[in-house]
Amino acid sequence: MRLVLAVSVAEIRLRSRFPRLVWGLTPDARELRCIQSELRRLECDPEFAAEWRAELAEGWRRVEFDQALLRALEGLPDGGGPS
């Protein structure tokens, strides 16, 4: 309970002393509404959800490819540079 109170007091002091800093660290209501609407669309629209999952899978495949390429280049004796 004391920890919760201490965190609350620290938050109040930060907001009063550094309002611009705290404002910059917290998402605004417009951003939250955009995220919530996209989540609702993911839940309600199966076609949009399928496209979103396909895009996510493609991005993940690119990350895995880049990691595999870096591992392969690190394994070359001359560091992978041109001969």
C-alpha positions as a Markdown table, in Angstrom:
| # | Residue | x | y | z |
|---|---|---|---|---|
| 1 | Met | 0.0 | 0.0 | 0.0 |
| 2 | Arg | 2.8 | 2.4 | 0.8 |
| 3 | Leu | 4.4 | 1.7 | -2.6 |
| 4 | Val | 1.2 | 2.7 | -4.4 |
| 5 | Leu | 1.0 | 5.9 | -2.4 |
| 6 | Ala | 4.6 | 6.7 | -3.1 |
| 7 | Val | 4.1 | 6.1 | -6.8 |
| 8 | Ser | 1.0 | 8.3 | -6.8 |
| 9 | Val | 2.9 | 11.1 | -5.0 |
| 10 | Ala | 5.8 | 10.9 | -7.4 |
| 11 | Glu | 3.4 | 11.0 | -10.4 |
| 12 | Ile | 1.6 | 14.1 | -9.0 |
| 13 | Arg | 5.0 | 15.9 | -8.4 |
| 14 | Leu | 6.2 | 15.0 | -11.9 |
| 15 | Arg | 3.0 | 16.3 | -13.5 |
| 16 | Ser | 3.2 | 19.5 | -11.5 |
| 17 | Arg | 6.9 | 20.2 | -12.0 |
| 18 | Phe | 7.5 | 18.8 | -15.5 |
| 19 | Pro | 4.2 | 18.9 | -17.3 |
| 20 | Arg | 5.7 | 18.9 | -20.8 |
| 21 | Leu | 7.9 | 15.9 | -20.1 |
| 22 | Val | 5.0 | 13.9 | -18.7 |
| 23 | Trp | 2.8 | 15.0 | -21.6 |
| 24 | Gly | 5.4 | 13.8 | -24.0 |
| 25 | Leu | 5.6 | 10.4 | -22.4 |
| 26 | Thr | 1.9 | 9.7 | -22.3 |
| 27 | Pro | -0.1 | 8.9 | -25.4 |
| 28 | Asp | -2.8 | 11.4 | -26.2 |
| 29 | Ala | -6.5 | 10.6 | -26.4 |
| 30 | Arg | -6.5 | 10.8 | -30.2 |
| 31 | Glu | -3.8 | 8.2 | -30.5 |
| 32 | Leu | -5.6 | 5.9 | -28.1 |
| 33 | Arg | -8.8 | 6.3 | -30.1 |
| 34 | Cys | -7.0 | 5.3 | -33.3 |
| 35 | Ile | -5.5 | 2.2 | -31.6 |
| 36 | Gln | -8.9 | 1.3 | -30.2 |
| 37 | Ser | -10.6 | 1.6 | -33.5 |
| 38 | Glu | -8.0 | -0.5 | -35.2 |
| 39 | Leu | -8.4 | -3.2 | -32.6 |
| 40 | Arg | -12.2 | -3.1 | -33.0 |
| 41 | Arg | -11.7 | -3.5 | -36.8 |
| 42 | Leu | -9.4 | -6.4 | -36.2 |
| 43 | Glu | -12.0 | -8.1 | -34.1 |
| 44 | Cys | -14.9 | -7.4 | -36.4 |
| 45 | Asp | -13.5 | -7.5 | -40.0 |
| 46 | Pro | -12.1 | -10.9 | -40.8 |
| 47 | Glu | -10.7 | -9.7 | -44.2 |
| 48 | Phe | -8.8 | -6.8 | -42.5 |
| 49 | Ala | -7.5 | -9.2 | -39.8 |
| 50 | Ala | -6.2 | -11.6 | -42.5 |
| 51 | Glu | -4.4 | -8.8 | -44.3 |
| 52 | Trp | -2.9 | -7.6 | -41.0 |
| 53 | Arg | -1.7 | -11.1 | -40.1 |
| 54 | Ala | -0.2 | -11.6 | -43.5 |
| 55 | Glu | 1.6 | -8.2 | -43.3 |
| 56 | Leu | 2.9 | -9.1 | -39.8 |
| 57 | Ala | 4.1 | -12.6 | -41.0 |
| 58 | Glu | 5.9 | -11.0 | -44.0 |
| 59 | Gly | 7.6 | -8.5 | -41.6 |
| 60 | Trp | 8.7 | -11.3 | -39.3 |
| 61 | Arg | 10.1 | -13.3 | -42.3 |
| 62 | Arg | 12.1 | -10.3 | -43.3 |
| 63 | Val | 13.5 | -10.0 | -39.8 |
| 64 | Glu | 14.4 | -13.7 | -39.7 |
| 65 | Phe | 16.0 | -13.4 | -43.2 |
| 66 | Asp | 18.1 | -10.4 | -42.1 |
| 67 | Gln | 19.3 | -12.3 | -39.0 |
| 68 | Ala | 20.2 | -15.4 | -41.0 |
| 69 | Leu | 22.1 | -13.3 | -43.5 |
| 70 | Leu | 24.0 | -11.5 | -40.7 |
| 71 | Arg | 24.9 | -14.9 | -39.2 |
| 72 | Ala | 26.0 | -16.2 | -42.5 |
| 73 | Leu | 28.2 | -13.1 | -43.1 |
| 74 | Glu | 29.7 | -13.4 | -39.7 |
| 75 | Gly | 30.7 | -17.0 | -40.5 |
| 76 | Leu | 32.8 | -16.0 | -43.6 |
| 77 | Pro | 36.5 | -15.9 | -43.0 |
| 78 | Asp | 37.0 | -12.4 | -44.5 |
| 79 | Gly | 33.9 | -10.9 | -42.9 |
| 80 | Gly | 31.9 | -11.1 | -46.1 |
| 81 | Gly | 33.6 | -8.3 | -48.0 |
| 82 | Pro | 34.2 | -8.5 | -51.8 |
| 83 | Ser | 37.3 | -10.3 | -53.0 |
